[in-house]
Amino acid sequence: MFGYCGKILRVNLSEKTVSTFIPDEKDLKEFIGGAGLAVKLHYDMRTFDADPLSPENVLMLMTGPLTGTRAPSTSRLEFCARSPLTGIWGESNSGGRMATYLKYTGWDGVIIEGASEKPVYIKIDSNGAEIVDANEIWGKGCYEAQEMLEKELGDKRVATAVIGPAGENLVKYACVQVDNSRHAGRTGMGAVMGSKKLKGIAVVYNPSDRIKVEVANEEEFNKAVDELLERIKEDFTCNMFTQLGTAGYMETAEGFGDLPIKYYTQGTFEGATKISGAAMAASVLRGNDGCLGCVVRCGRVVEFRGKEIHGPEYETLAAFGALQLNDNLESLLEINYMVNDLGMDSISSGVSIAFAMYLTEKGVGDFNVKWGDAEAVKQLVKDIAYRKGKGEELAEGVRFIGKKYGVENWAAHVKGLEIPMHDARGFAGLACAYATHIRGACHLPHQMYLYEMGKNIPEYNISSDDRFANDGKGTLTAKVQNFSELYNAVIMCAFMPVGPTQLATMLKAATGHEHTVESIFVAGERMFTLKRIYDIKCGVTAKDDTLPEIVLQPVEGGSAGNVPDVQKQVSEYYEYRKWPDGVPSREKLEELGLGWVE
């Protein structure tokens, strides 16, 4: 089999059994891999009927057909399960080296079922998997847990994915830390692991036993890869990320009105320059790192109190900085480290704490935390991870808090997922993208703001010439979503400047399947549509495809007081997709080869 190992590990923690699952070749062609294949398997297993924190919920870790090949930035892993935060389809993508090590040991992914009665971790190698006692590691922070696993396994070729106290305590937006510096951040996959008493997963790779990922047409594949590598060298965004990391976008975001400030109620922030990638580069930056096989290396290595640690990304600096009116870079370095070590999504935790600040200002509740109070924030981060005091409420996310205090229109979320650090008032297409995305308010992998700034895909007639316009944004969103679904199926980093022609060529050359520019677009739509059906099975309706009032009020600054017309955009979106009232029509399902869907 080309591009794939052709087998997936299946581990049942309740029964303490390990077996091998062989994916259907038709599924591999139609759903490709990653989150695409995962949603097909989840649908077949009817996990939409499972309580997200019950043993019946299934956690899948999936690679893609380009993982383990020369294709750049493809050492990425999809964590997929029904989300405990949103109650709908949950997926989260992480880099590192684990995905590649899985392929090198002969596995396309891991299916984890059931729940253990006591803390365990799963050890994986080319022979299969072993369920190992993790009692001594339980309770440890992510960094220490990973160090202990690596020491226990006594092999330098180890990739790890662990949860921290937040996951153990079922914080609804707990994340998974992968290989010490990368994270499957959103939708609460760490809480799913915690509910299974699964502290971590370790993949032990022995180079002498390496299983080579064969490609169908090596000459054609290498040619396409070389073309992409040249394109990366010339790409402005990739070069900026190498020099300044994702935080290099901070000041540009503020200028465009794309940076959410003071819990989405303010349009300018003078402190943006103090917490930017340029500010880090001029003061604490000591180097950069990246995922296995990545030439961009956007990760930051910074010095904090005499120790080199992984520095914050744009989303974290914005969520705990601009959103909370904190312009103290040193405090943000510490908060970033704490959030990582405790194991929680920095976007959802940052938004939840900012909401507490906003409610304090409005005299609602008794959170008693003021804007820019970094010391109080550090305490709240700990309280959330251990569910102490007000952390018990904040651990549930802003949707829960909004309902509890009767201020649901102030709760910045879509379908339960906190709105990330890009503002739809600055780029109108984000309104429809947030409102309709299958996991809730999601800025990746579609990155709609790039298209609103001029990025285009001629093969699919994707472009935008007015970032404030509403006309055409529903169609634009649907097309971008279809294409961007491929990133999480292949799997490739969303920052890669790959076009449809290059991607189709690489997929065909790697797998031998007849992938074309047209067919991969249809595959993207097929995967996205099945995820929508999954969400509908979980209770999502058209009324959920909207934005809260808190982000639809005009603000000064780069957005020039513009507010997107969400309803207009979504109506156009439904019409383009053939989703009357938000439900994919039978005609559309048949067209996509999903006629078997109930």
Coordinates of C-alpha atoms in Angstrom, one line a residue:
M1 CA 0.0 0.0 0.0
F2 CA 1.4 3.4 -1.0
G3 CA 1.3 6.4 1.4
Y4 CA -0.3 4.4 4.2
C5 CA 0.9 1.6 6.5
G6 CA -2.5 0.0 6.0
K7 CA -3.2 -0.7 9.7
I8 CA -4.3 1.2 12.8
L9 CA -3.8 0.2 16.4
R10 CA -6.9 -0.4 18.5
V11 CA -6.5 -0.2 22.3
N12 CA -9.4 -0.9 24.6
L13 CA -8.6 0.4 28.1
S14 CA -11.6 -1.2 29.8
E15 CA -10.9 -4.6 28.4
K16 CA -7.1 -4.1 28.5
T17 CA -6.8 -5.4 24.9
V18 CA -4.8 -4.4 21.9
S19 CA -5.8 -5.3 18.3
T20 CA -5.2 -4.2 14.7
F21 CA -7.8 -2.4 12.6
I22 CA -7.5 -2.5 8.9
P23 CA -9.1 0.6 7.2
D24 CA -11.1 0.1 4.0
E25 CA -9.2 1.2 0.9
K26 CA -12.3 3.0 -0.4
D27 CA -12.4 5.1 2.8
L28 CA -8.7 5.9 2.4
K29 CA -9.4 7.2 -1.1
E30 CA -12.6 9.2 -0.3
F31 CA -11.6 10.5 3.2
I32 CA -7.8 10.5 2.7
G33 CA -6.7 10.3 6.3
G34 CA -6.3 12.4 9.5
A35 CA -9.6 14.0 10.6
G36 CA -11.3 13.0 7.4
L37 CA -10.8 9.2 8.0
A38 CA -11.5 9.8 11.7
V39 CA -14.9 11.2 11.2
K40 CA -15.9 8.3 8.9
L41 CA -14.8 5.9 11.6
H42 CA -16.5 7.9 14.3
Y43 CA -19.7 8.0 12.3
D44 CA -19.6 4.2 11.8
M45 CA -19.1 3.8 15.5
R46 CA -21.9 6.2 16.4
T47 CA -19.9 8.1 18.9
F48 CA -22.3 11.0 18.5
D49 CA -24.5 9.0 20.9
A50 CA -21.8 8.8 23.6
D51 CA -21.3 11.2 26.5
P52 CA -18.0 12.9 25.8
L53 CA -16.5 12.0 29.1
S54 CA -17.8 8.4 29.2
P55 CA -15.9 5.2 28.3
E56 CA -18.1 5.0 25.2
N57 CA -16.5 8.1 23.7
V58 CA -13.6 7.1 21.4
L59 CA -10.4 9.0 21.0
M60 CA -8.6 8.6 17.7
L61 CA -5.0 9.8 16.8
M62 CA -4.6 9.9 13.1
T63 CA -1.8 10.6 10.7
G64 CA -2.1 11.2 6.9
P65 CA -0.8 9.7 3.7
L66 CA 2.0 12.3 3.4
T67 CA 3.2 11.8 7.0
G68 CA 6.6 10.1 7.1
T69 CA 7.5 11.2 3.5
R70 CA 9.7 14.0 2.2
A71 CA 6.7 16.4 2.1
P72 CA 7.4 19.3 4.4
S73 CA 5.5 20.0 7.6
T74 CA 3.5 16.8 7.6
S75 CA 4.6 15.4 11.0
R76 CA 1.2 16.3 12.3
L77 CA -1.3 14.3 14.3
E78 CA -5.1 14.7 14.6
F79 CA -6.8 14.0 17.9
C80 CA -10.5 13.4 17.3
A81 CA -13.4 12.6 19.7
R82 CA -16.7 14.0 20.6
S83 CA -15.8 17.2 22.4
P84 CA -16.6 17.6 26.2
L85 CA -16.5 21.4 25.7
T86 CA -18.9 21.8 22.8
G87 CA -20.7 18.4 22.8
I88 CA -20.1 18.1 19.0
W89 CA -17.4 17.0 16.7
G90 CA -14.0 17.6 18.3
E91 CA -10.7 17.6 16.5
S92 CA -7.3 19.2 17.4
N93 CA -4.1 19.1 15.4
S94 CA -0.6 19.0 16.8
G95 CA 2.9 19.0 15.3
G96 CA 6.0 17.5 16.8
R97 CA 7.5 14.2 15.9
M98 CA 4.9 11.7 17.1
A99 CA 3.0 11.5 13.8
T100 CA 6.2 10.6 11.9
Y101 CA 7.3 8.1 14.6
L102 CA 3.9 6.4 14.4
K103 CA 4.3 5.9 10.6
Y104 CA 7.9 4.7 11.1
T105 CA 6.7 2.1 13.5
G106 CA 4.1 0.9 11.0
W107 CA 0.8 2.5 12.2
D108 CA -1.5 5.0 10.5
G109 CA -3.1 5.9 13.8
V110 CA -4.5 4.7 17.1
I111 CA -8.1 4.1 18.2
I112 CA -8.5 4.3 22.0
E113 CA -11.8 2.9 23.5
G114 CA -13.1 2.4 27.0
A115 CA -11.5 3.7 30.2
S116 CA -9.0 2.5 32.7
E117 CA -9.8 2.2 36.4
K118 CA -6.4 3.5 37.3
P119 CA -3.8 5.9 35.6
V120 CA -2.1 4.4 32.7
Y121 CA -0.1 5.3 29.6
I122 CA 0.1 3.5 26.2
K123 CA 3.5 2.5 24.9
I124 CA 3.6 1.9 21.2
D125 CA 6.3 0.4 19.0
S126 CA 6.5 -1.6 15.8
N127 CA 5.2 -4.7 17.6
G128 CA 2.0 -3.1 18.8
A129 CA 1.0 -1.5 22.1
E130 CA 1.2 -2.1 25.8
I131 CA -0.9 -0.5 28.5
V132 CA 1.5 0.6 31.3
D133 CA 0.8 1.7 34.9
A134 CA 1.2 5.5 35.2
N135 CA 0.4 6.0 38.9
E136 CA 3.7 7.7 39.6
I137 CA 3.2 10.1 36.7
W138 CA -0.4 11.0 37.5
G139 CA -0.6 14.5 39.0
K140 CA 2.5 15.7 37.4
G141 CA 2.7 18.7 35.1
C142 CA 3.1 18.1 31.3
Y143 CA 6.9 18.9 31.3
E144 CA 7.8 16.6 34.2
A145 CA 5.5 13.9 33.0
Q146 CA 7.2 13.8 29.6
E147 CA 10.6 13.8 31.2
M148 CA 9.6 10.9 33.4
L149 CA 8.2 8.9 30.4
E150 CA 11.4 9.5 28.4
K151 CA 13.6 8.4 31.3
E152 CA 11.5 5.4 32.1
L153 CA 11.6 4.2 28.5
G154 CA 15.3 4.8 28.3
D155 CA 15.3 5.6 24.6
K156 CA 16.1 8.9 22.9
R157 CA 13.8 8.1 20.0
V158 CA 10.6 8.6 21.9
A159 CA 7.7 10.8 21.1
T160 CA 5.2 11.6 23.8
A161 CA 1.7 13.1 24.2
V162 CA 0.6 13.8 27.8
I163 CA -2.0 15.6 29.8
G164 CA -1.5 17.8 32.8
P165 CA -3.6 18.4 35.9
A166 CA -6.2 20.2 33.8
G167 CA -6.9 17.0 31.8
E168 CA -6.9 14.9 34.9
N169 CA -9.5 17.2 36.5
L170 CA -11.6 17.2 33.4
V171 CA -11.3 20.9 32.6
K172 CA -13.5 21.1 29.5
Y173 CA -10.8 22.7 27.4
A174 CA -7.8 20.7 28.6
C175 CA -5.3 20.1 25.9
V176 CA -2.6 17.5 25.0
Q177 CA 1.1 18.4 25.1
V178 CA 3.0 16.7 22.3
D179 CA 6.8 16.4 22.3
N180 CA 7.4 19.0 25.0
S181 CA 6.4 22.1 22.9
R182 CA 3.4 21.4 20.7
H183 CA -0.2 21.1 21.6
A184 CA -3.5 19.6 20.5
G185 CA -5.1 22.7 22.0
R186 CA -8.8 23.1 21.2
T187 CA -12.0 21.2 21.9
G188 CA -10.9 19.5 25.1
M189 CA -9.1 16.3 23.9
G190 CA -7.1 16.4 27.2
A191 CA -10.3 16.0 29.2
V192 CA -11.2 13.0 27.0
M193 CA -7.8 11.4 27.9
G194 CA -8.4 12.3 31.6
S195 CA -11.8 10.7 31.6
K196 CA -10.1 7.5 30.4
K197 CA -7.4 7.8 33.1
L198 CA -4.9 8.0 30.2
K199 CA -2.0 10.1 31.3
G200 CA -0.1 9.8 28.1
I201 CA 1.0 8.0 24.9
A202 CA 4.6 7.2 24.1
V203 CA 5.8 6.0 20.7
V204 CA 9.2 4.3 20.7
Y205 CA 10.9 4.4 17.4
N206 CA 13.9 2.2 16.7
P207 CA 15.7 3.3 13.5
S208 CA 16.9 -0.2 12.7
D209 CA 13.2 -1.3 12.6
R210 CA 12.0 1.7 10.6
I211 CA 9.2 1.0 8.2
K212 CA 9.6 3.1 5.1
V213 CA 6.6 4.9 3.8
E214 CA 6.5 3.9 0.1
V215 CA 5.1 6.3 -2.5
A216 CA 3.6 5.2 -5.8
N217 CA 5.6 7.5 -8.1
E218 CA 8.8 8.6 -6.4
E219 CA 10.0 10.8 -9.2
E220 CA 6.8 12.7 -9.6
F221 CA 6.4 13.0 -5.8
N222 CA 9.9 14.4 -5.3
K223 CA 9.4 16.9 -8.1
A224 CA 6.2 18.2 -6.4
V225 CA 7.9 18.3 -3.0
D226 CA 10.9 20.3 -4.4
E227 CA 8.6 22.8 -6.0
L228 CA 6.8 23.3 -2.7
L229 CA 10.1 23.7 -0.8
E230 CA 11.1 26.5 -3.3
R231 CA 7.7 28.1 -2.8
I232 CA 8.2 28.1 1.0
K233 CA 11.5 30.0 0.6
E234 CA 9.7 32.8 -1.3
D235 CA 6.6 33.0 0.9
F236 CA 6.4 36.1 3.0
T237 CA 4.4 34.6 5.8
C238 CA 6.7 31.6 6.2
N239 CA 9.7 33.8 6.3
M240 CA 8.1 36.1 8.9
F241 CA 7.2 33.1 11.0
T242 CA 10.8 31.9 10.9
Q243 CA 12.1 35.3 12.0
L244 CA 9.4 36.3 14.5
G245 CA 7.1 33.4 15.0
T246 CA 3.3 33.6 14.8
A247 CA 3.6 36.6 17.2
G248 CA 5.1 38.5 14.3
Y249 CA 1.5 39.2 13.2
M250 CA 0.6 41.0 16.4
E251 CA 1.1 44.6 15.3
T252 CA -0.4 43.9 11.8
A253 CA -3.4 42.4 13.5
E254 CA -3.9 45.5 15.6
G255 CA -3.6 47.7 12.5
F256 CA -6.3 45.8 10.6
G257 CA -8.7 45.6 13.6
D258 CA -8.1 41.9 13.7
L259 CA -6.7 41.8 17.3
P260 CA -9.5 41.3 19.9
I261 CA -9.0 43.7 22.7
K262 CA -10.5 44.1 26.2
Y263 CA -12.8 41.1 25.7
Y264 CA -13.8 42.1 22.2
T265 CA -15.0 45.6 23.2
Q266 CA -12.1 47.8 22.1
G267 CA -10.5 48.4 18.8
T268 CA -7.0 49.7 19.6
F269 CA -4.2 48.6 22.0
E270 CA -1.1 50.6 22.5
G271 CA 0.5 47.7 24.3
A272 CA 0.5 45.5 21.1
T273 CA 4.1 46.6 20.3
K274 CA 5.3 45.5 23.8
I275 CA 4.1 41.9 23.4
S276 CA 4.8 41.3 19.7
G277 CA 7.2 38.9 18.0
A278 CA 9.5 41.8 17.4
A279 CA 9.5 42.7 21.1
M280 CA 10.4 39.1 21.9
A281 CA 13.2 39.0 19.3
A282 CA 14.7 42.2 20.7
S283 CA 14.7 41.0 24.3
V284 CA 14.1 37.3 25.3
L285 CA 14.4 35.3 22.1
R286 CA 17.2 32.8 22.1
G287 CA 16.4 30.6 19.1
N288 CA 13.6 28.8 17.3
D289 CA 12.4 25.3 17.0
G290 CA 9.9 23.4 14.9
C291 CA 8.2 20.1 14.1
L292 CA 10.1 17.2 12.6
G293 CA 10.6 17.8 8.9
C294 CA 9.6 21.5 9.0
V295 CA 11.8 24.1 7.3
V296 CA 9.9 27.1 8.7
R297 CA 10.5 26.4 12.4
C298 CA 8.0 29.0 13.8
G299 CA 8.4 27.9 17.4
R300 CA 10.1 30.3 19.8
V301 CA 12.8 29.5 22.4
V302 CA 13.0 32.3 24.9
E303 CA 14.9 32.9 28.1
F304 CA 12.8 33.3 31.3
R305 CA 14.5 33.7 34.7
G306 CA 17.7 32.1 33.4
K307 CA 16.0 29.1 31.9
E308 CA 15.2 28.5 28.2
I309 CA 11.6 27.6 27.6
H310 CA 9.1 27.4 24.7
G311 CA 7.8 30.9 24.1
P312 CA 4.2 32.0 23.5
E313 CA 2.4 31.9 20.1
Y314 CA 0.3 34.8 18.8
E315 CA -3.0 33.3 20.1
T316 CA -1.6 33.0 23.6
L317 CA -0.1 36.5 23.7
A318 CA -3.4 38.0 22.4
A319 CA -5.7 36.0 24.7
F320 CA -3.7 36.7 27.9
G321 CA -2.4 40.1 26.6
A322 CA -4.6 42.3 24.4
L323 CA -7.8 40.6 25.4
Q324 CA -7.0 41.2 29.1
L325 CA -5.2 44.5 28.7
N326 CA -1.9 43.1 29.8
D327 CA 1.2 44.4 28.0
N328 CA 3.8 43.0 30.3
L329 CA 5.8 40.5 28.2
E330 CA 7.6 38.8 31.2
S331 CA 4.3 38.0 32.9
L332 CA 3.0 36.5 29.6
L333 CA 6.0 34.3 29.3
E334 CA 5.3 32.9 32.8
I335 CA 1.6 32.5 32.1
N336 CA 2.3 30.7 28.8
Y337 CA 4.6 28.3 30.6
M338 CA 2.0 27.7 33.4
V339 CA -0.9 27.1 30.9
N340 CA 1.3 24.6 28.9
D341 CA 2.5 22.8 32.0
L342 CA -1.0 22.5 33.5
G343 CA -2.3 21.4 30.1
M344 CA -5.0 23.6 28.9
D345 CA -6.0 25.5 25.8
S346 CA -4.6 29.0 26.0
I347 CA -7.4 30.4 23.8
S348 CA -10.3 29.1 25.8
S349 CA -8.6 29.7 29.2
G350 CA -7.6 33.2 28.1
V351 CA -11.1 34.1 26.9
S352 CA -12.7 32.6 30.0
I353 CA -10.5 34.7 32.3
A354 CA -11.1 37.8 30.1
F355 CA -14.9 37.2 30.5
A356 CA -14.4 37.1 34.2
M357 CA -12.7 40.5 34.0
Y358 CA -15.6 41.9 31.9
L359 CA -18.2 40.5 34.3
T360 CA -16.3 42.1 37.2
E361 CA -16.4 45.4 35.4
K362 CA -20.1 45.0 34.8
G363 CA -20.8 44.0 38.4
V364 CA -21.9 40.5 37.5
G365 CA -20.8 37.5 39.6
D366 CA -18.0 37.6 42.2
F367 CA -14.9 36.8 40.1
N368 CA -13.2 40.0 41.4
V369 CA -10.4 40.1 38.8
K370 CA -9.5 43.3 37.1
W371 CA -8.1 44.2 33.7
G372 CA -4.3 43.6 33.4
D373 CA -3.9 42.0 36.8
A374 CA -1.3 39.3 35.9
E375 CA -0.9 38.0 39.4
A376 CA -4.6 37.4 39.8
V377 CA -4.5 35.7 36.4
K378 CA -1.7 33.3 37.4
Q379 CA -3.8 32.3 40.4
L380 CA -6.9 31.8 38.3
V381 CA -4.9 29.6 35.8
K382 CA -4.0 27.3 38.7
D383 CA -7.5 27.4 40.1
I384 CA -8.9 26.4 36.8
A385 CA -6.6 23.4 36.4
Y386 CA -7.4 22.1 39.9
R387 CA -11.1 23.3 39.8
K388 CA -10.7 25.4 43.0
G389 CA -12.8 28.4 43.9
K390 CA -14.0 30.3 40.8
G391 CA -11.8 28.0 38.8
E392 CA -14.6 25.5 39.1
E393 CA -16.9 27.7 36.9
L394 CA -14.2 28.9 34.6
A395 CA -13.1 25.4 33.8
E396 CA -16.5 24.9 32.1
G397 CA -15.9 27.6 29.5
V398 CA -17.8 30.9 28.7
R399 CA -21.0 29.2 27.4
F400 CA -21.5 27.7 30.9
I401 CA -20.7 31.0 32.6
G402 CA -23.0 33.0 30.3
K403 CA -25.9 30.7 31.0
K404 CA -25.3 30.6 34.7
Y405 CA -25.3 34.4 35.1
G406 CA -28.0 35.1 32.5
V407 CA -25.6 37.0 30.1
E408 CA -25.5 34.5 27.2
N409 CA -25.1 37.3 24.6
W410 CA -21.9 38.4 26.3
A411 CA -20.4 34.9 26.1
A412 CA -17.8 34.9 23.3
H413 CA -18.3 31.5 21.8
V414 CA -19.8 29.6 18.8
K415 CA -21.3 26.2 19.6
G416 CA -19.4 26.3 22.9
L417 CA -16.0 27.0 21.5
E418 CA -14.4 30.3 22.6
I419 CA -13.8 32.8 19.8
P420 CA -10.1 32.9 18.9
M421 CA -7.8 35.9 18.5
H422 CA -9.1 37.1 15.1
D423 CA -11.9 39.7 14.9
A424 CA -14.7 39.3 12.3
R425 CA -15.1 43.1 12.4
G426 CA -11.7 43.4 10.8
F427 CA -12.2 40.7 8.2
A428 CA -15.9 40.1 7.5
G429 CA -15.4 36.6 6.1
L430 CA -14.5 35.4 9.5
A431 CA -18.1 35.9 10.6
C432 CA -19.4 33.2 8.4
A433 CA -16.3 31.0 8.9
Y434 CA -16.8 31.1 12.7
A435 CA -20.6 30.7 12.6
T436 CA -20.5 27.6 10.4
H437 CA -17.3 25.7 11.3
I438 CA -17.9 22.2 12.4
R439 CA -16.0 22.5 15.7
G440 CA -17.3 26.0 16.6
A441 CA -15.4 29.3 16.5
C442 CA -12.3 28.1 14.6
H443 CA -9.6 30.2 12.8
L444 CA -7.6 27.2 11.6
P445 CA -7.1 25.7 9.2
H446 CA -9.1 28.1 6.9
Q447 CA -7.3 31.3 8.0
M448 CA -9.9 33.4 6.4
Y449 CA -8.1 36.6 7.2
L450 CA -5.4 35.7 4.7
Y451 CA -7.9 35.6 1.9
E452 CA -9.3 38.9 3.0
M453 CA -5.8 40.3 2.7
G454 CA -5.3 39.1 -0.8
K455 CA -4.5 35.4 -0.9
N456 CA -6.3 33.7 -3.7
I457 CA -6.7 30.2 -5.2
P458 CA -7.3 30.6 -9.0
E459 CA -8.1 26.9 -9.5
Y460 CA -11.3 27.3 -7.4
N461 CA -11.9 31.0 -8.2
I462 CA -11.3 31.9 -4.5
S463 CA -10.5 35.5 -3.9
S464 CA -11.7 38.6 -2.0
D465 CA -11.2 42.3 -2.8
D466 CA -13.1 43.9 0.0
R467 CA -12.5 42.8 3.6
F468 CA -15.6 44.6 4.9
A469 CA -18.1 43.4 2.2
N470 CA -20.7 40.8 3.0
D471 CA -21.7 39.8 -0.5
G472 CA -19.9 36.7 -1.7
K473 CA -18.5 35.9 1.8
G474 CA -20.8 32.9 2.2
T475 CA -19.6 31.3 -1.0
L476 CA -16.0 32.3 -0.2
T477 CA -16.2 30.6 3.2
A478 CA -17.6 27.4 1.8
K479 CA -14.9 27.1 -0.9
V480 CA -12.1 27.9 1.5
Q481 CA -13.5 25.4 4.0
N482 CA -13.6 22.7 1.3
F483 CA -10.0 23.2 0.4
S484 CA -8.7 23.7 4.0
E485 CA -10.3 20.4 5.1
L486 CA -7.5 18.8 3.1
Y487 CA -4.8 20.1 5.5
N488 CA -6.2 18.1 8.4
A489 CA -6.6 15.0 6.2
V490 CA -3.3 14.9 4.4
I491 CA -2.0 16.1 7.2
M492 CA 0.0 19.2 6.5
C493 CA 0.6 22.4 8.5
A494 CA -1.9 25.1 7.6
F495 CA 0.9 27.5 7.2
M496 CA 2.2 25.7 4.1
P497 CA 1.7 27.7 0.9
V498 CA 0.6 24.7 -1.1
G499 CA -1.8 25.1 -4.0
P500 CA -4.5 22.6 -5.2
T501 CA -2.4 21.5 -8.2
Q502 CA 0.7 20.8 -6.1
L503 CA -1.4 19.0 -3.4
A504 CA -3.3 16.8 -5.9
T505 CA 0.0 15.9 -7.6
M506 CA 1.6 15.0 -4.3
L507 CA -1.4 12.9 -3.1
K508 CA -1.6 11.0 -6.4
A509 CA 2.1 10.4 -6.5
A510 CA 2.1 9.3 -2.9
T511 CA -1.0 7.1 -2.8
G512 CA -1.5 6.0 -6.4
H513 CA -5.1 7.1 -6.1
E514 CA -6.5 9.2 -9.0
H515 CA -6.5 12.5 -7.1
T516 CA -7.1 15.6 -9.2
V517 CA -7.6 19.3 -8.5
E518 CA -11.3 18.7 -8.9
S519 CA -11.5 15.5 -6.9
I520 CA -9.7 16.8 -3.8
F521 CA -12.1 19.7 -3.6
V522 CA -15.0 17.3 -3.6
A523 CA -13.2 15.2 -1.0
G524 CA -12.8 18.3 1.2
E525 CA -16.5 19.0 0.9
R526 CA -17.3 15.4 1.6
M527 CA -15.3 15.4 4.8
F528 CA -16.7 18.8 6.0
T529 CA -20.3 17.7 5.2
L530 CA -20.0 14.4 7.1
K531 CA -18.7 16.4 10.1
R532 CA -21.8 18.7 9.8
I533 CA -24.0 15.6 9.8
Y534 CA -22.2 14.4 12.9
D535 CA -22.9 17.8 14.6
I536 CA -26.5 17.6 13.6
K537 CA -26.7 14.2 15.3
C538 CA -25.3 15.9 18.4
G539 CA -28.1 18.5 18.3
V540 CA -26.7 21.4 16.2
T541 CA -29.3 23.4 14.2
A542 CA -29.3 26.5 12.0
K543 CA -29.8 28.6 15.1
D544 CA -26.3 27.7 16.3
D545 CA -24.7 29.2 13.1
T546 CA -24.3 32.7 14.4
L547 CA -22.1 35.0 16.5
P548 CA -22.8 36.5 20.0
E549 CA -23.7 40.1 20.3
I550 CA -20.5 40.9 22.2
V551 CA -18.5 40.6 18.9
L552 CA -21.0 42.4 16.8
Q553 CA -20.8 45.9 18.3
P554 CA -18.8 48.5 16.3
V555 CA -15.4 49.5 17.7
E556 CA -12.8 52.1 16.7
G557 CA -9.5 51.3 15.1
G558 CA -8.6 49.2 12.1
S559 CA -12.1 47.8 11.6
A560 CA -13.4 51.4 11.1
G561 CA -16.6 50.6 13.0
N562 CA -17.7 47.9 10.5
V563 CA -19.9 45.0 11.7
P564 CA -20.4 41.9 9.5
D565 CA -23.9 40.8 8.5
V566 CA -23.7 37.2 9.8
Q567 CA -27.3 36.3 8.7
K568 CA -26.7 37.5 5.2
Q569 CA -23.4 35.6 4.9
V570 CA -24.8 32.4 6.3
S571 CA -27.9 32.5 4.1
E572 CA -25.6 32.7 1.0
Y573 CA -23.5 29.9 2.5
Y574 CA -26.5 27.6 2.9
E575 CA -27.6 28.3 -0.7
Y576 CA -24.1 27.5 -2.1
R577 CA -23.8 24.4 -0.1
K578 CA -27.3 23.1 -0.8
W579 CA -28.0 23.0 2.9
P580 CA -31.7 24.2 3.3
D581 CA -32.1 25.3 6.9
G582 CA -28.6 24.3 7.6
V583 CA -29.1 20.6 6.8
P584 CA -27.3 19.0 3.9
S585 CA -29.9 18.0 1.3
R586 CA -30.3 14.4 0.1
E587 CA -29.3 15.7 -3.3
K588 CA -26.0 17.0 -1.9
L589 CA -25.3 13.9 0.0
E590 CA -25.8 11.7 -3.0
E591 CA -23.6 14.1 -5.1
L592 CA -20.8 13.6 -2.5
G593 CA -21.1 9.9 -2.3
L594 CA -22.7 10.1 1.1
G595 CA -26.0 8.5 0.2
W596 CA -25.5 5.9 2.9
V597 CA -25.8 8.6 5.6
E598 CA -28.9 8.2 7.6

